[in-house]
Coordinates of C-alpha atoms in Angstrom, one line a residue:
X1161 CA 145.9 65.8 138.3
X1162 CA 144.6 63.4 141.0
X1163 CA 141.0 63.7 142.0
X1164 CA 140.2 64.7 145.5
X1165 CA 139.4 61.6 147.5
X1166 CA 136.0 62.2 149.2
X1167 CA 134.7 59.4 151.4
X1168 CA 130.9 59.0 151.5
X1169 CA 128.9 57.7 154.5
X1170 CA 126.4 54.9 154.0
X1171 CA 123.0 54.8 155.7
X1172 CA 124.2 52.0 158.0
X1173 CA 127.3 54.0 158.9
X1174 CA 125.2 57.1 159.5
X1175 CA 122.9 55.2 161.8
X1176 CA 125.8 53.7 163.7
X1177 CA 127.4 57.1 164.0
X1178 CA 124.2 58.5 165.4
X1179 CA 123.7 55.7 167.8
X1180 CA 127.3 56.1 168.9
X1181 CA 126.5 59.7 169.7
X1182 CA 123.1 59.0 171.3
X1183 CA 124.2 56.1 173.5
X1184 CA 126.9 57.8 175.5
X1185 CA 127.3 58.7 179.2
X1186 CA 123.6 59.4 179.5
X1187 CA 122.5 55.8 179.9
X1188 CA 125.2 55.3 182.5
X1189 CA 124.2 58.3 184.7
X1190 CA 120.6 59.2 183.6
X1191 CA 118.5 56.2 184.9
X1192 CA 119.9 56.5 188.4
X1193 CA 119.6 60.2 188.6
X1194 CA 116.1 60.3 187.1
X1195 CA 114.8 57.6 189.5
X1196 CA 116.2 59.6 192.5
X1197 CA 114.4 62.7 191.3
X1198 CA 111.0 61.3 190.2
X1199 CA 110.9 57.7 191.4
X1200 CA 109.0 55.2 189.0
X1201 CA 107.6 58.2 187.2
X1202 CA 111.1 58.7 185.7
X1203 CA 109.8 56.3 182.9
X1204 CA 107.4 59.1 181.8
X1205 CA 110.4 61.5 181.9
X1206 CA 112.2 59.4 179.3
X1207 CA 109.1 59.1 177.1
X1208 CA 108.6 62.9 177.4
X1209 CA 112.2 63.6 176.5
X1210 CA 111.9 61.4 173.4
X1211 CA 108.6 63.1 172.4
X1212 CA 110.2 66.6 172.7
X1213 CA 113.4 65.7 170.8
X1214 CA 111.7 63.7 168.0
X1215 CA 109.2 66.5 167.4
X1216 CA 112.2 68.9 167.1
X1217 CA 114.1 66.4 165.0
X1218 CA 111.3 66.1 162.5
X1219 CA 111.5 69.9 161.8
X1220 CA 115.2 69.6 161.2
X1221 CA 114.8 66.5 159.1
X1222 CA 112.8 68.5 156.6
X1223 CA 115.5 71.2 156.6
X1224 CA 118.3 68.6 156.4
X1225 CA 116.8 66.9 153.4
X1226 CA 116.2 70.2 151.7
X1227 CA 119.8 71.4 152.3
X1228 CA 122.1 68.3 152.5
X1229 CA 125.4 69.9 153.5
X1230 CA 128.1 69.4 156.2
X1231 CA 127.4 71.4 159.3
X1232 CA 123.9 72.3 158.0
X1233 CA 122.3 73.0 161.3
X1234 CA 124.6 76.0 161.7
X1235 CA 123.0 77.6 158.6
X1236 CA 119.2 77.0 158.4
X1237 CA 118.2 80.0 160.5
X1238 CA 120.3 82.3 158.3
X1239 CA 118.5 81.0 155.2
X1240 CA 115.2 82.3 156.4
X1241 CA 115.9 85.1 158.9
X1242 CA 119.3 86.5 158.0
X1243 CA 122.9 86.4 159.4
X1244 CA 122.3 87.7 162.9
X1245 CA 119.7 85.1 163.9
X1246 CA 121.7 82.5 162.0
X1247 CA 124.8 83.3 164.0
X1248 CA 123.0 83.2 167.4
X1249 CA 121.5 79.8 166.6
X1250 CA 124.8 78.4 165.2
X1251 CA 126.8 79.7 168.1
X1252 CA 124.4 78.2 170.7
X1253 CA 124.5 74.8 168.8
X1254 CA 128.3 74.9 168.6
X1255 CA 128.7 75.6 172.3
X1256 CA 126.6 72.6 173.1
X1257 CA 128.6 70.4 170.7
X1258 CA 132.1 71.3 171.9
X1259 CA 130.9 70.9 175.5
X1260 CA 129.8 67.4 174.8
X1261 CA 133.4 66.3 173.9
X1262 CA 134.9 67.1 177.4
X1263 CA 131.7 65.9 179.1
X1264 CA 132.2 62.4 177.6
X1265 CA 135.9 62.4 178.5
X1266 CA 135.0 63.4 182.1
X1267 CA 132.4 60.6 182.2
X1268 CA 135.0 58.0 181.2
X1269 CA 137.4 59.3 183.8
X1270 CA 134.7 59.5 186.5
X1271 CA 133.8 55.8 186.0
X1272 CA 137.5 54.9 185.9
X1273 CA 137.9 56.5 189.3
X1274 CA 135.4 54.1 190.8
X1275 CA 136.9 50.8 189.4
X1276 CA 136.7 48.3 192.3
X1277 CA 139.8 46.3 191.6
X1278 CA 143.0 46.6 193.7
X1279 CA 145.2 47.0 190.7
X1280 CA 143.2 50.1 189.7
X1281 CA 143.8 52.0 193.0
X1282 CA 145.8 54.6 191.0
X1283 CA 142.5 55.7 189.3
X1284 CA 140.9 56.7 192.6
X1285 CA 142.7 60.0 192.6
X1286 CA 141.1 61.2 189.4
X1287 CA 138.0 62.5 191.2
X1288 CA 137.4 64.4 194.5
X1289 CA 134.0 65.6 195.7
X1290 CA 132.5 65.0 192.3
X1291 CA 135.1 67.1 190.5
X1292 CA 138.0 66.1 188.2
X1293 CA 141.4 66.5 190.0
X1294 CA 144.6 67.7 188.4
X1295 CA 145.7 64.1 187.9
X1296 CA 142.4 63.2 186.3
X1297 CA 142.6 66.3 184.1
X1298 CA 145.6 64.9 182.3
X1299 CA 143.7 61.8 181.4
X1300 CA 140.7 63.8 180.3
X1301 CA 142.9 65.9 177.9
X1302 CA 144.5 62.7 176.7
X1303 CA 141.1 61.2 175.8
X1304 CA 140.0 64.3 174.0
X1305 CA 143.3 64.3 172.0
X1306 CA 142.6 60.7 171.0
X1307 CA 139.0 61.6 170.0
X1308 CA 140.4 64.3 167.8
X1309 CA 143.2 62.2 166.2
X1310 CA 140.7 59.4 165.2
X1311 CA 138.8 62.0 163.2
X1312 CA 141.9 63.8 161.9
X1313 CA 142.9 61.5 159.0
X1314 CA 139.7 60.4 157.3
X1315 CA 136.0 59.9 157.5
X1316 CA 136.6 56.2 156.7
X1317 CA 138.7 55.7 159.8
X1318 CA 136.1 57.5 161.9
X1319 CA 133.2 55.5 160.6
X1320 CA 134.9 52.2 160.9
X1321 CA 135.7 53.0 164.5
X1322 CA 132.2 54.1 165.3
X1323 CA 130.6 51.1 163.5
X1324 CA 132.6 48.8 165.8
X1325 CA 131.9 50.7 169.0
X1326 CA 128.2 51.2 168.2
X1327 CA 127.6 47.5 168.0
X1328 CA 129.0 47.0 171.5
X1329 CA 127.0 50.0 172.8
X1330 CA 123.7 48.5 171.6
X1331 CA 124.4 45.0 172.8
X1332 CA 125.5 45.8 176.3
X1333 CA 122.5 48.0 177.3
X1334 CA 120.2 45.3 175.8
X1335 CA 122.0 42.6 177.8
X1336 CA 121.8 44.7 181.0
X1337 CA 118.0 45.2 180.5
X1338 CA 117.5 41.4 180.1
X1339 CA 119.7 40.4 183.0
X1340 CA 118.2 42.8 185.5
X1341 CA 114.6 41.8 184.5
X1342 CA 115.5 38.1 184.8
X1343 CA 117.6 38.2 187.9
X1344 CA 116.0 40.7 190.3
X1345 CA 112.8 42.4 189.1
X1346 CA 110.4 43.7 191.7
X1347 CA 107.1 44.8 190.1
X1348 CA 106.0 46.3 193.5
X1349 CA 108.6 49.1 193.0
X1350 CA 106.4 50.7 190.4
X1351 CA 103.8 51.4 193.0
X1352 CA 100.1 50.4 193.4
X1353 CA 98.5 53.8 192.8
X1354 CA 99.2 57.2 191.2
X1355 CA 100.6 58.5 194.4
X1356 CA 103.2 55.7 194.8
X1357 CA 104.1 55.7 191.1
X1358 CA 104.6 59.4 191.2
X1359 CA 105.8 59.9 194.8
X1360 CA 107.1 63.4 194.3
X1361 CA 104.2 64.8 192.2
X1362 CA 103.9 65.5 188.5
X1363 CA 106.4 68.4 188.7
X1364 CA 109.2 65.9 189.3
X1365 CA 108.6 64.3 185.9
X1366 CA 109.5 67.5 184.1
X1367 CA 112.4 68.3 186.5
X1368 CA 113.9 64.8 185.8
X1369 CA 113.6 65.3 182.1
X1370 CA 115.9 68.3 182.2
X1371 CA 118.3 67.9 185.1
X1372 CA 119.0 64.1 184.8
X1373 CA 120.6 64.3 181.4
X1374 CA 117.5 62.9 179.6
X1375 CA 117.0 65.5 177.0
X1376 CA 120.7 65.8 176.5
X1377 CA 120.8 62.0 176.0
X1378 CA 118.5 62.3 173.0
X1379 CA 119.8 65.4 171.3
X1380 CA 122.5 63.8 169.2
X1381 CA 120.1 63.2 166.3
X1382 CA 121.8 66.2 164.6
X1383 CA 124.9 64.1 164.0
X1384 CA 123.4 62.7 160.7
X1385 CA 122.1 66.2 159.7
X1386 CA 125.4 67.9 160.2
X1387 CA 127.2 65.3 158.1
X1388 CA 124.5 65.3 155.4
X1389 CA 126.9 66.6 152.7
X1390 CA 129.0 63.4 153.2
X1391 CA 126.2 60.9 153.0
X1392 CA 125.2 58.6 150.2
X1393 CA 121.7 59.6 148.8
X1394 CA 121.3 62.4 151.5
X1395 CA 117.7 63.2 150.3
X1396 CA 116.6 59.8 151.5
X1397 CA 119.1 58.7 154.1
X1398 CA 119.0 61.8 156.3
X1399 CA 115.3 61.1 157.0
X1400 CA 115.8 57.4 157.5
X1401 CA 118.9 57.7 159.6
X1402 CA 117.4 60.2 162.0
X1403 CA 114.2 58.3 162.5
X1404 CA 115.7 54.8 162.8
X1405 CA 118.4 55.9 165.3
X1406 CA 116.0 57.9 167.4
X1407 CA 113.4 55.0 167.7
X1408 CA 116.2 52.5 168.6
X1409 CA 117.6 54.9 171.2
X1410 CA 114.3 55.7 172.8
X1411 CA 113.4 52.1 173.2
X1412 CA 116.8 51.3 174.8
X1413 CA 116.6 54.3 177.3
X1414 CA 113.0 53.7 178.4
X1415 CA 113.6 49.9 179.0
X1416 CA 116.8 50.7 180.9
X1417 CA 114.8 52.9 183.2
X1418 CA 112.2 50.2 183.7
X1419 CA 114.9 47.6 184.4
X1420 CA 116.7 50.0 186.9
X1421 CA 113.5 50.7 188.9
X1422 CA 112.5 47.1 189.0
X1423 CA 116.0 46.0 190.2
X1424 CA 116.2 48.2 193.3
X1425 CA 116.0 46.2 196.6
X1426 CA 112.5 47.0 198.2
X1427 CA 114.2 47.0 201.6
X1428 CA 116.4 49.9 200.4
X1429 CA 113.4 51.8 199.2
X1430 CA 111.5 51.2 202.5
X1431 CA 114.4 52.6 204.4
X1432 CA 115.5 55.7 202.4
X1433 CA 112.9 56.2 199.6
X1434 CA 113.7 57.1 196.0
X1435 CA 115.5 60.3 197.1
X1436 CA 117.9 58.1 199.1
X1437 CA 119.1 56.0 196.0
X1438 CA 122.6 57.2 195.4
X1439 CA 124.8 54.8 193.3
X1440 CA 128.2 56.0 192.0
X1441 CA 128.0 53.6 189.1
X1442 CA 124.2 52.8 189.0
X1443 CA 124.0 49.7 186.8
X1444 CA 127.4 48.2 187.8
X1445 CA 126.5 48.7 191.5
X1446 CA 123.2 46.9 191.1
X1447 CA 124.9 44.0 189.2
X1448 CA 127.3 43.5 192.1
X1449 CA 124.4 43.5 194.6
X1450 CA 122.7 40.9 192.5
X1451 CA 125.9 38.8 192.4
X1452 CA 126.4 39.3 188.7
X1453 CA 130.1 40.2 188.8
X1454 CA 130.6 39.3 185.1
X1455 CA 128.0 41.9 184.1
X1456 CA 129.6 44.5 186.5
X1457 CA 132.9 44.0 184.7
X1458 CA 131.2 44.5 181.3
X1459 CA 129.5 47.6 182.6
X1460 CA 132.7 49.1 183.9
X1461 CA 134.2 48.4 180.4
X1462 CA 131.2 50.1 178.7
X1463 CA 131.5 53.0 181.1
X1464 CA 134.7 53.6 179.4
X1465 CA 133.7 52.6 175.8
X1466 CA 130.4 54.4 175.5
X1467 CA 131.6 57.9 176.4
X1468 CA 134.7 57.3 174.4
X1469 CA 132.8 56.4 171.3
X1470 CA 130.4 59.4 171.7
X1471 CA 133.4 61.7 172.1
X1472 CA 134.8 60.6 168.8
X1473 CA 131.5 61.1 167.0
X1474 CA 131.1 64.6 168.5
X1475 CA 134.5 65.8 167.4
X1476 CA 133.3 65.1 163.9
X1477 CA 130.0 66.9 164.4
X1478 CA 131.4 69.9 166.3
X1479 CA 134.2 70.5 163.8
X1480 CA 131.8 70.6 160.8
X1481 CA 129.4 72.9 162.7
X1482 CA 132.3 75.4 163.3
X1483 CA 133.5 75.1 159.7
X1484 CA 130.0 75.8 158.5
X1485 CA 129.8 79.0 160.6
X1486 CA 132.6 80.5 158.5
X1487 CA 130.4 80.8 155.4
X1488 CA 128.7 83.9 156.8
X1489 CA 132.2 85.5 157.1
X1490 CA 131.7 86.3 160.8
X1491 CA 134.5 84.0 161.9
X1492 CA 138.1 83.6 160.6
X1493 CA 138.0 81.9 157.2
X1494 CA 140.8 79.5 158.0
X1495 CA 138.5 77.7 160.4
X1496 CA 136.5 76.5 157.5
X1497 CA 139.5 75.3 155.4
X1498 CA 139.4 71.6 154.5
X1499 CA 142.3 69.2 154.3
X1500 CA 142.7 68.5 150.5
X1501 CA 143.1 64.7 150.7
X1502 CA 140.0 63.8 152.7
X1503 CA 138.0 67.1 152.8
X1504 CA 138.1 67.3 156.6
X1505 CA 138.0 70.6 158.6
X1506 CA 141.2 70.0 160.5
X1507 CA 141.7 73.6 161.6
X1508 CA 138.2 73.6 163.2
X1509 CA 139.1 70.3 165.0
X1510 CA 142.2 71.7 166.5
X1511 CA 140.3 74.9 167.6
X1512 CA 137.6 72.8 169.1
X1513 CA 140.1 70.7 171.0
X1514 CA 141.8 73.9 172.5
X1515 CA 138.4 75.3 173.6
X1516 CA 137.3 71.9 175.0
X1517 CA 140.4 71.9 177.2
X1518 CA 139.5 75.4 178.5
X1519 CA 135.9 74.3 179.1
X1520 CA 136.8 71.2 181.1
X1521 CA 139.1 73.3 183.3
X1522 CA 136.2 75.6 184.0
X1523 CA 133.4 73.1 184.5
X1524 CA 135.1 70.1 186.2
X1525 CA 132.2 67.7 186.6
X1526 CA 129.7 65.8 184.4
X1527 CA 126.5 67.5 185.8
X1528 CA 127.7 71.0 185.2
X1529 CA 128.8 70.2 181.6
X1530 CA 125.4 68.4 181.0
X1531 CA 123.5 71.5 182.2
X1532 CA 125.3 73.8 179.8
X1533 CA 124.7 71.4 177.0
X1534 CA 121.0 71.0 177.6
X1535 CA 120.3 74.7 177.9
X1536 CA 122.4 75.8 174.9
X1537 CA 121.1 73.0 172.7
X1538 CA 117.4 73.8 173.3
X1539 CA 117.9 77.5 172.6
X1540 CA 119.5 76.6 169.3
X1541 CA 116.7 74.2 168.5
X1542 CA 114.1 77.0 168.9
X1543 CA 114.9 78.2 165.5
X1544 CA 114.1 74.9 163.7
X1545 CA 110.3 75.0 164.0
X1546 CA 110.2 78.7 163.1
X1547 CA 112.6 78.3 160.1
X1548 CA 110.8 75.3 158.6
X1549 CA 107.5 77.1 158.5
X1550 CA 109.0 80.4 157.4
X1551 CA 110.6 78.7 154.4
X1552 CA 107.3 77.1 153.4
X1553 CA 105.8 80.6 153.3
X1554 CA 108.7 82.1 151.5
X1555 CA 109.5 79.4 148.9
X1556 CA 106.9 76.7 148.6
X1557 CA 108.6 75.7 145.3
X1558 CA 111.9 74.5 146.9
X1559 CA 112.6 70.8 146.6
X1560 CA 111.4 69.0 149.7
X1561 CA 112.1 65.3 149.8
X1562 CA 110.4 65.2 153.3
X1563 CA 107.5 67.5 153.6
X1564 CA 104.8 66.0 155.9
X1565 CA 101.4 67.8 156.0
X1566 CA 101.4 67.5 159.8
X1567 CA 104.3 70.0 160.0
X1568 CA 101.8 72.9 160.2
X1569 CA 100.8 71.8 163.7
X1570 CA 103.9 69.9 164.7
X1571 CA 106.2 73.0 164.4
X1572 CA 104.3 75.1 167.0
X1573 CA 104.0 72.1 169.3
X1574 CA 107.7 71.5 169.1
X1575 CA 108.4 75.2 169.8
X1576 CA 106.2 75.1 172.9
X1577 CA 107.8 71.8 174.2
X1578 CA 111.3 73.3 173.7
X1579 CA 110.3 76.4 175.6
X1580 CA 109.1 74.3 178.5
X1581 CA 112.2 72.2 178.5
X1582 CA 114.4 75.3 178.7
X1583 CA 112.4 76.4 181.7
X1584 CA 112.9 73.0 183.3
X1585 CA 116.6 73.5 183.4
X1586 CA 115.9 75.9 186.3
X1587 CA 117.1 79.2 187.5
X1588 CA 120.0 80.2 187.5
X1589 CA 121.0 77.8 184.8
X1590 CA 118.8 79.5 182.3
X1591 CA 120.5 82.9 182.6
X1592 CA 124.0 81.4 182.8
X1593 CA 123.5 79.6 179.5
X1594 CA 122.0 82.7 177.8
X1595 CA 125.1 84.7 179.0
X1596 CA 127.4 82.0 177.5
X1597 CA 125.6 82.4 174.2
X1598 CA 125.8 86.2 174.4
X1599 CA 129.6 85.9 174.5
X1600 CA 129.4 85.2 170.7
X1601 CA 127.8 88.5 169.9
X1602 CA 130.9 90.7 170.2
X1603 CA 132.7 88.5 167.7
X1604 CA 129.7 88.9 165.3
X1605 CA 129.6 92.6 165.8
X1606 CA 133.4 93.0 165.2
X1607 CA 133.3 91.2 161.8
X1608 CA 130.0 92.9 160.9
X1609 CA 131.4 96.4 161.6
X1610 CA 134.8 95.8 160.0
X1611 CA 134.0 93.8 156.9
X1612 CA 130.3 93.7 156.1
X1613 CA 128.5 96.9 157.0
X1614 CA 125.1 95.3 156.5
X1615 CA 122.0 97.4 157.2
X1616 CA 121.1 96.7 160.9
X1617 CA 117.4 97.4 160.5
X1618 CA 116.4 94.2 158.6
X1619 CA 118.7 92.1 160.8
X1620 CA 117.2 93.3 164.0
X1621 CA 113.7 93.0 162.6
X1622 CA 114.1 89.4 161.7
X1623 CA 116.0 88.5 164.9
X1624 CA 114.0 90.6 167.5
X1625 CA 111.6 87.7 168.3
X1626 CA 114.4 85.5 169.6
X1627 CA 116.2 88.3 171.4
X1628 CA 113.0 89.2 173.2
X1629 CA 112.2 85.5 173.8
X1630 CA 115.5 85.1 175.7
X1631 CA 114.6 88.0 177.9
X1632 CA 111.2 86.5 178.5
X1633 CA 112.3 83.0 179.4
X1634 CA 115.0 84.4 181.8
X1635 CA 112.4 86.4 183.6
X1636 CA 110.0 83.5 183.7
X1637 CA 112.7 81.3 185.1
X1638 CA 113.3 83.9 187.9
X1639 CA 109.7 84.5 188.8
X1640 CA 108.4 81.0 188.2
X1641 CA 107.6 78.2 190.7
X1642 CA 110.1 77.3 193.3
X1643 CA 110.3 73.7 192.1
X1644 CA 112.2 75.0 189.1
X1645 CA 114.4 77.4 191.0
X1646 CA 112.2 80.5 190.8
X1647 CA 110.8 82.9 193.4
X1648 CA 107.4 81.2 193.3
X1649 CA 105.6 84.4 192.2
X1650 CA 103.9 82.4 189.5
X1651 CA 103.1 79.0 191.0
X1652 CA 103.1 75.6 189.3
X1653 CA 101.2 74.7 187.0
X1654 CA 100.3 78.3 186.1
X1655 CA 103.9 79.0 185.1
X1656 CA 103.4 76.3 182.4
X1657 CA 100.3 78.0 181.2
X1658 CA 102.1 81.4 180.9
X1659 CA 105.0 79.8 179.0
X1660 CA 102.7 77.9 176.6
X1661 CA 100.6 81.0 175.7
X1662 CA 103.6 83.3 175.3
X1663 CA 105.6 80.7 173.4
X1664 CA 102.8 80.5 170.8
X1665 CA 103.0 84.3 170.4
X1666 CA 106.7 84.2 169.9
X1667 CA 106.4 81.4 167.4
X1668 CA 103.8 83.4 165.5
X1669 CA 106.1 86.4 165.6
X1670 CA 109.1 84.4 164.4
X1671 CA 107.4 82.8 161.4
X1672 CA 106.3 86.2 160.2
X1673 CA 109.7 87.9 160.7
X1674 CA 111.4 86.1 157.8
X1675 CA 113.4 87.9 155.2
X1676 CA 111.8 89.1 152.0
X1677 CA 114.0 86.8 149.9
X1678 CA 115.7 83.5 150.8
X1679 CA 119.5 83.5 151.3
X1680 CA 121.1 82.8 147.8
X1681 CA 123.3 80.1 149.3
X1682 CA 120.2 78.1 150.3
X1683 CA 118.9 78.0 146.8
X1684 CA 122.3 76.8 145.5
X1685 CA 122.3 73.9 147.9
X1686 CA 118.7 73.0 147.2
X1687 CA 119.4 72.7 143.5
X1688 CA 121.6 69.6 144.3
X1689 CA 118.6 67.7 145.8
X1690 CA 117.2 64.9 143.7
X1691 CA 113.6 64.0 144.2

């Protein structure tokens, strides 16, 4: 009998896969949008976004190294707090992942629609008033189909594709940074005082971090964790892969923002201010203004390649997240079935593709899709800091290849930062995302009532902290300062103070609401870890 052929992902391929996910449409849109919102202070927004996501990532690195399995981020909350909390976290995370696939396809088509060459006039009908048209929709669906097919046959094909694309995606942003600094850098654009560096106040820094796609641009660290079961030496390489890919990405994004701000013509700023900066293709438009047409051509190419590569990577991540959710038996089991030859969740891939088509027909522009992703991702990430500390209390004897002493203070800090970032997505986005997440609860309740009949008391007790938290953050978003879409009943910065204090209380509640015993599946996975 032939052995099943299981392809393993090396550390290098894992890093390339993560970079392919991290460097997507965010760098093409984010710098221009952030500068428009916050001016030169957008640099701080990128640094803040990196700090938030790296702090969250470190909590998940400990969990990923403890439980190296495909789609792992869909299970960790279940291990410490039971099936209801695990399902809510996994559903929110999966919503963000499948939304990323059409968002990257939309980004490619949106940039195609602005190609300046006469032979490309046929692409100009793909967009109208910032939304994908019917003609553009066919191209978006075609791109998503290609993303899926590249993943459909083997991990080896997918990793070879991403290795090739990732090299291009690192080189071109780096080249762009160097050329903009050499060719047209204006240090005076950064201001000569706190007021000119931060022309729209400190609040704009936080707003830019959430609404400009900054946090979304960093959140793909989970690519390595969700494919942990397919990595070589996962107990070492999950930690290394996440940290190396995040540091490289943060350096590229921050320097891109610096280069963008320095490249703006001072005469344009004098006339319209930072709020008046409105480029359709930010870096390509600046390259043309500086007379670097060759760089503009490369940037238009990358505007197609970067989102395309990221879309391929997230088909892999989303399908494994969905397949992992079937282990609790609250979704149809066929979704978790693996193709025998390469052990790939093909049924989950096809399901994700169908749902992605529905999503892109509902939310027809990049900004709307990015907003849904940011909110749902952050809500899913709330469980990471709580779970990692709860598991330390429950089972200090579990194998932990990565167990830093600073986690005791980093976890509550990460929880607070995540809460603030959810608030920054602004009303009514907060309540809209929470309602999308709530759509998964009827599915859970159906399977629970029909097949499981688990006692509801312990489930509600261990999940109550998150359910109450979602009500709290929705109310805060509504009554908070007008700069974040609220009614201004609690003004800035007192809204931040309320969120910080209440978030610490919810964190304390969550870490003490864990189950009496760890989920048996977690112990089984942890036994495979080598120290």
